[in-house]
PDB file of C-alpha atoms in Angstrom:
ATOM      1  CA  UNK A  27      18.628 -10.959   4.714  1.00  0.00           C
ATOM      2  CA  UNK A  28      17.764 -13.664   2.171  1.00  0.00           C
ATOM      3  CA  UNK A  29      14.021 -13.546   2.589  1.00  0.00           C
ATOM      4  CA  UNK A  30      10.703 -12.945   0.856  1.00  0.00           C
ATOM      5  CA  UNK A  31       8.304 -10.454   2.479  1.00  0.00           C
ATOM      6  CA  UNK A  32       4.848  -9.182   1.722  1.00  0.00           C
ATOM      7  CA  UNK A  33       4.122  -5.453   1.545  1.00  0.00           C
ATOM      8  CA  UNK A  34       0.303  -5.276   1.579  1.00  0.00           C
ATOM      9  CA  UNK A  35      -2.026  -2.353   0.972  1.00  0.00           C
ATOM     10  CA  UNK A  36      -4.947  -1.095  -0.989  1.00  0.00           C
ATOM     11  CA  UNK A  37      -2.771   1.328  -3.020  1.00  0.00           C
ATOM     12  CA  UNK A  38      -5.817   3.282  -4.196  1.00  0.00           C
ATOM     13  CA  UNK A  39      -3.887   4.995  -5.702  1.00  0.00           C
ATOM     14  CA  UNK A  40      -0.196   4.374  -5.196  1.00  0.00           C
ATOM     15  CA  UNK A  41       1.588   7.399  -3.664  1.00  0.00           C
ATOM     16  CA  UNK A  42       5.246   8.348  -3.249  1.00  0.00           C
ATOM     17  CA  UNK A  43       4.884   7.277   0.394  1.00  0.00           C
ATOM     18  CA  UNK A  44       3.941   3.741  -0.713  1.00  0.00           C
ATOM     19  CA  UNK A  45       6.808   3.727  -3.197  1.00  0.00           C
ATOM     20  CA  UNK A  46       9.211   4.870  -0.485  1.00  0.00           C
ATOM     21  CA  UNK A  47       8.315   1.841   1.691  1.00  0.00           C
ATOM     22  CA  UNK A  48       8.352  -0.623  -1.252  1.00  0.00           C
ATOM     23  CA  UNK A  49      11.730   0.548  -2.561  1.00  0.00           C
ATOM     24  CA  UNK A  50      13.350   0.518   0.901  1.00  0.00           C
ATOM     25  CA  UNK A  51      11.958  -2.997   1.509  1.00  0.00           C
ATOM     26  CA  UNK A  52      13.405  -4.099  -1.837  1.00  0.00           C
ATOM     27  CA  UNK A  53      16.867  -3.097  -0.619  1.00  0.00           C
ATOM     28  CA  UNK A  54      16.462  -5.052   2.614  1.00  0.00           C
ATOM     29  CA  UNK A  55      14.969  -8.304   1.271  1.00  0.00           C
ATOM     30  CA  UNK A  56      15.551 -10.625  -1.679  1.00  0.00           C
ATOM     31  CA  UNK A  57      11.917 -10.632  -2.859  1.00  0.00           C
ATOM     32  CA  UNK A  58       9.065  -8.283  -2.060  1.00  0.00           C
ATOM     33  CA  UNK A  59       5.486  -9.316  -2.833  1.00  0.00           C
ATOM     34  CA  UNK A  60       3.458  -6.130  -3.146  1.00  0.00           C
ATOM     35  CA  UNK A  61       0.005  -7.480  -2.361  1.00  0.00           C
ATOM     36  CA  UNK A  62      -2.985  -5.384  -3.458  1.00  0.00           C
ATOM     37  CA  UNK A  63      -5.999  -6.211  -1.411  1.00  0.00           C
ATOM     38  CA  UNK A  64      -9.654  -5.385  -1.386  1.00  0.00           C
ATOM     39  CA  UNK A  65     -10.328  -3.686   1.944  1.00  0.00           C
ATOM     40  CA  UNK A  66     -13.951  -4.292   2.979  1.00  0.00           C
ATOM     41  CA  UNK A  67     -13.728  -1.318   5.372  1.00  0.00           C
ATOM     42  CA  UNK A  68     -13.288   1.040   2.410  1.00  0.00           C
ATOM     43  CA  UNK A  69     -16.592   1.595   0.709  1.00  0.00           C
ATOM     44  CA  UNK A  70     -15.587   2.143  -2.863  1.00  0.00           C
ATOM     45  CA  UNK A  71     -12.292   2.112  -4.665  1.00  0.00           C
ATOM     46  CA  UNK A  72     -11.305   4.741  -7.176  1.00  0.00           C
ATOM     47  CA  UNK A  73      -9.260   2.219  -9.176  1.00  0.00           C
ATOM     48  CA  UNK A  74     -10.023  -1.414  -9.923  1.00  0.00           C
ATOM     49  CA  UNK A  75      -7.606  -4.095  -8.599  1.00  0.00           C
ATOM     50  CA  UNK A  76      -6.239  -4.486 -12.135  1.00  0.00           C
ATOM     51  CA  UNK A  77      -5.701  -0.749 -12.514  1.00  0.00           C
ATOM     52  CA  UNK A  78      -3.919  -0.553  -9.148  1.00  0.00           C
ATOM     53  CA  UNK A  79      -1.659  -3.464 -10.217  1.00  0.00           C
ATOM     54  CA  UNK A  80      -0.914  -1.709 -13.514  1.00  0.00           C
ATOM     55  CA  UNK A  81      -0.039   1.578 -11.717  1.00  0.00           C
ATOM     56  CA  UNK A  82       2.222  -0.293  -9.261  1.00  0.00           C
ATOM     57  CA  UNK A  83       3.954  -2.215 -12.046  1.00  0.00           C
ATOM     58  CA  UNK A  84       4.701   1.061 -13.820  1.00  0.00           C
ATOM     59  CA  UNK A  85       5.780   2.840 -10.606  1.00  0.00           C
ATOM     60  CA  UNK A  86       8.127  -0.004  -9.546  1.00  0.00           C
ATOM     61  CA  UNK A  87       9.914  -0.432 -12.871  1.00  0.00           C
ATOM     62  CA  UNK A  88      13.597  -0.815 -12.130  1.00  0.00           C
ATOM     63  CA  UNK A  89      13.006  -2.710  -8.915  1.00  0.00           C
ATOM     64  CA  UNK A  90      13.844  -6.210 -10.119  1.00  0.00           C
ATOM     65  CA  UNK A  91      12.911  -8.080  -6.932  1.00  0.00           C
ATOM     66  CA  UNK A  92       9.309  -6.883  -6.757  1.00  0.00           C
ATOM     67  CA  UNK A  93       6.244  -8.977  -7.556  1.00  0.00           C
ATOM     68  CA  UNK A  94       2.849  -7.251  -7.764  1.00  0.00           C
ATOM     69  CA  UNK A  95      -0.134  -9.491  -6.968  1.00  0.00           C
ATOM     70  CA  UNK A  96      -3.679  -9.254  -5.773  1.00  0.00           C
ATOM     71  CA  UNK A  97      -5.405 -11.353  -3.182  1.00  0.00           C
ATOM     72  CA  UNK A  98      -8.627 -11.654  -1.265  1.00  0.00           C
ATOM     73  CA  UNK A  99      -9.172 -12.883   2.253  1.00  0.00           C
ATOM     74  CA  UNK A 100      -6.956 -12.812   5.262  1.00  0.00           C
ATOM     75  CA  UNK A 101      -3.388 -11.561   4.891  1.00  0.00           C
ATOM     76  CA  UNK A 102      -2.199 -14.099   7.476  1.00  0.00           C
ATOM     77  CA  UNK A 103      -3.609 -16.974   5.416  1.00  0.00           C
ATOM     78  CA  UNK A 104      -2.253 -15.547   2.163  1.00  0.00           C
ATOM     79  CA  UNK A 105       1.191 -15.356   3.773  1.00  0.00           C
ATOM     80  CA  UNK A 106       0.922 -18.999   4.788  1.00  0.00           C
ATOM     81  CA  UNK A 107      -0.062 -19.994   1.215  1.00  0.00           C
ATOM     82  CA  UNK A 108       3.022 -18.168  -0.123  1.00  0.00           C
ATOM     83  CA  UNK A 109       5.331 -19.530   2.611  1.00  0.00           C
ATOM     84  CA  UNK A 110       6.114 -15.979   3.748  1.00  0.00           C
ATOM     85  CA  UNK A 111       6.763 -15.222   7.385  1.00  0.00           C
ATOM     86  CA  UNK A 112       7.358 -11.470   7.320  1.00  0.00           C
ATOM     87  CA  UNK A 113       5.035  -8.561   6.539  1.00  0.00           C
ATOM     88  CA  UNK A 114       6.412  -5.073   5.960  1.00  0.00           C
ATOM     89  CA  UNK A 115       4.109  -2.200   6.759  1.00  0.00           C
ATOM     90  CA  UNK A 116       4.717   1.526   6.430  1.00  0.00           C
ATOM     91  CA  UNK A 117       3.965   3.953   9.268  1.00  0.00           C
ATOM     92  CA  UNK A 118       3.359   7.693   8.982  1.00  0.00           C
ATOM     93  CA  UNK A 119       2.200   8.644  12.491  1.00  0.00           C
ATOM     94  CA  UNK A 120       1.213   7.332  15.871  1.00  0.00           C
ATOM     95  CA  UNK A 121      -2.368   6.886  14.652  1.00  0.00           C
ATOM     96  CA  UNK A 122      -1.074   4.447  11.990  1.00  0.00           C
ATOM     97  CA  UNK A 123       0.842   2.541  14.620  1.00  0.00           C
ATOM     98  CA  UNK A 124      -2.226   1.869  16.771  1.00  0.00           C
ATOM     99  CA  UNK A 125      -4.140   0.270  13.894  1.00  0.00           C
ATOM    100  CA  UNK A 126      -1.125  -1.548  12.417  1.00  0.00           C
ATOM    101  CA  UNK A 127      -0.057  -2.902  15.831  1.00  0.00           C
ATOM    102  CA  UNK A 128      -3.556  -4.306  16.334  1.00  0.00           C
ATOM    103  CA  UNK A 129      -3.440  -5.903  12.859  1.00  0.00           C
ATOM    104  CA  UNK A 130       0.043  -7.326  13.513  1.00  0.00           C
ATOM    105  CA  UNK A 131      -1.105  -8.994  16.705  1.00  0.00           C
ATOM    106  CA  UNK A 132      -4.257 -10.347  14.994  1.00  0.00           C
ATOM    107  CA  UNK A 133      -2.185 -11.747  12.087  1.00  0.00           C
ATOM    108  CA  UNK A 134       0.242 -13.330  14.566  1.00  0.00           C
ATOM    109  CA  UNK A 135      -2.677 -14.970  16.350  1.00  0.00           C
ATOM    110  CA  UNK A 136      -3.990 -16.387  13.071  1.00  0.00           C
ATOM    111  CA  UNK A 137      -0.541 -17.380  11.790  1.00  0.00           C
ATOM    112  CA  UNK A 138       1.950 -17.761  14.688  1.00  0.00           C
ATOM    113  CA  UNK A 139       4.901 -17.909  12.232  1.00  0.00           C
ATOM    114  CA  UNK A 140       4.133 -14.428  10.890  1.00  0.00           C
ATOM    115  CA  UNK A 141       6.097 -11.398  11.987  1.00  0.00           C
ATOM    116  CA  UNK A 142       5.402  -7.744  11.120  1.00  0.00           C
ATOM    117  CA  UNK A 143       8.164  -5.209  10.511  1.00  0.00           C
ATOM    118  CA  UNK A 144       7.263  -1.540  10.583  1.00  0.00           C
ATOM    119  CA  UNK A 145       9.180   0.988   8.431  1.00  0.00           C
ATOM    120  CA  UNK A 146       8.612   4.649   9.103  1.00  0.00           C
ATOM    121  CA  UNK A 147       8.168   6.662   5.957  1.00  0.00           C
ATOM    122  CA  UNK A 148      10.553   9.455   5.119  1.00  0.00           C
ATOM    123  CA  UNK A 149       9.494  12.627   6.892  1.00  0.00           C
ATOM    124  CA  UNK A 150       8.620  14.336   3.607  1.00  0.00           C
ATOM    125  CA  UNK A 151       5.808  11.764   3.132  1.00  0.00           C
ATOM    126  CA  UNK A 152       4.472  11.607   6.693  1.00  0.00           C
ATOM    127  CA  UNK A 153       1.328  13.575   5.838  1.00  0.00           C
ATOM    128  CA  UNK A 154       0.693  11.753   2.536  1.00  0.00           C
ATOM    129  CA  UNK A 155      -2.157   9.288   2.075  1.00  0.00           C
ATOM    130  CA  UNK A 156      -4.252   7.990  -0.794  1.00  0.00           C
ATOM    131  CA  UNK A 157      -7.213   9.777   0.741  1.00  0.00           C
ATOM    132  CA  UNK A 158      -5.437  13.147   0.586  1.00  0.00           C
ATOM    133  CA  UNK A 159      -4.416  12.495  -3.010  1.00  0.00           C
ATOM    134  CA  UNK A 160      -7.981  11.639  -3.904  1.00  0.00           C
ATOM    135  CA  UNK A 161      -9.403  14.714  -2.193  1.00  0.00           C
ATOM    136  CA  UNK A 162      -6.935  17.144  -3.751  1.00  0.00           C
ATOM    137  CA  UNK A 163      -7.404  15.702  -7.238  1.00  0.00           C
ATOM    138  CA  UNK A 164     -11.178  15.616  -6.967  1.00  0.00           C
ATOM    139  CA  UNK A 165     -11.128  19.315  -6.149  1.00  0.00           C
ATOM    140  CA  UNK A 166      -8.915  20.135  -9.099  1.00  0.00           C
ATOM    141  CA  UNK A 167      -5.673  20.566  -7.196  1.00  0.00           C
ATOM    142  CA  UNK A 168      -2.264  19.378  -8.339  1.00  0.00           C
ATOM    143  CA  UNK A 169      -1.035  16.021  -7.019  1.00  0.00           C
ATOM    144  CA  UNK A 170       2.384  16.353  -8.641  1.00  0.00           C
ATOM    145  CA  UNK A 171       4.966  15.375  -6.031  1.00  0.00           C
ATOM    146  CA  UNK A 172       2.448  13.161  -4.261  1.00  0.00           C
ATOM    147  CA  UNK A 173       2.299  10.262  -6.755  1.00  0.00           C
ATOM    148  CA  UNK A 174       4.962   8.814  -9.055  1.00  0.00           C
ATOM    149  CA  UNK A 175       5.402  10.975 -12.186  1.00  0.00           C
ATOM    150  CA  UNK A 176       5.096   7.962 -14.465  1.00  0.00           C
ATOM    151  CA  UNK A 177       1.469   7.399 -13.418  1.00  0.00           C
ATOM    152  CA  UNK A 178       0.476  10.980 -12.582  1.00  0.00           C
ATOM    153  CA  UNK A 179      -1.596  11.588 -15.710  1.00  0.00           C
ATOM    154  CA  UNK A 180      -3.591   8.365 -15.315  1.00  0.00           C
ATOM    155  CA  UNK A 181      -4.365   9.128 -11.692  1.00  0.00           C
ATOM    156  CA  UNK A 182      -5.324  12.734 -12.398  1.00  0.00           C
ATOM    157  CA  UNK A 183      -7.564  11.726 -15.261  1.00  0.00           C
ATOM    158  CA  UNK A 184      -9.471   9.298 -13.069  1.00  0.00           C
ATOM    159  CA  UNK A 185      -9.633  11.323  -9.848  1.00  0.00           C
ATOM    160  CA  UNK A 186     -10.450  14.698 -11.381  1.00  0.00           C
ATOM    161  CA  UNK A 187     -13.684  13.177 -12.676  1.00  0.00           C
ATOM    162  CA  UNK A 188     -14.700  11.792  -9.342  1.00  0.00           C
ATOM    163  CA  UNK A 189     -16.254  13.843  -6.558  1.00  0.00           C
ATOM    164  CA  UNK A 190     -15.444  12.242  -3.230  1.00  0.00           C
ATOM    165  CA  UNK A 191     -17.583  11.998  -0.092  1.00  0.00           C
ATOM    166  CA  UNK A 192     -16.780  14.636   2.474  1.00  0.00           C
ATOM    167  CA  UNK A 193     -15.190  12.249   5.006  1.00  0.00           C
ATOM    168  CA  UNK A 194     -13.186   9.937   2.755  1.00  0.00           C
ATOM    169  CA  UNK A 195     -10.710   7.703   4.600  1.00  0.00           C
ATOM    170  CA  UNK A 196      -7.352   6.302   3.380  1.00  0.00           C
TER     171      UNK A 196
END
């Protein structure tokens, strides 16, 4: 498939589940734009946009067809600006599907040329989310095996200093 796709997310922080989807998409498509977005539904980020980009650049070293960018606004409009017609989203569980299906239909309504492809994560990452990583680290637990080793220390340093609200969402 000679195509460019967008793999969007907040990546706050990047997990091995994210990396699984990105690396698999990089094998399926010629060019993968990993688009780091500010999600207004998430109250406060643990990492700035620039820090998330830096973590992703480090975590995706060796994947030559990856571009890490940030954007604001509607994903459907950003895809149009970049002349991209396919979005790749990762799914962990049925609950992810409900939300992502709604988003895919909304994006299609805004940009009729836009298609969404869902990749299910490997079973070993089905439970993994940025929220879980943040909660474990904030309580002093080990997040080794949850985030890429190359960025583990930076993530631990930041998250171990931050006490999270009780009902933090991914």
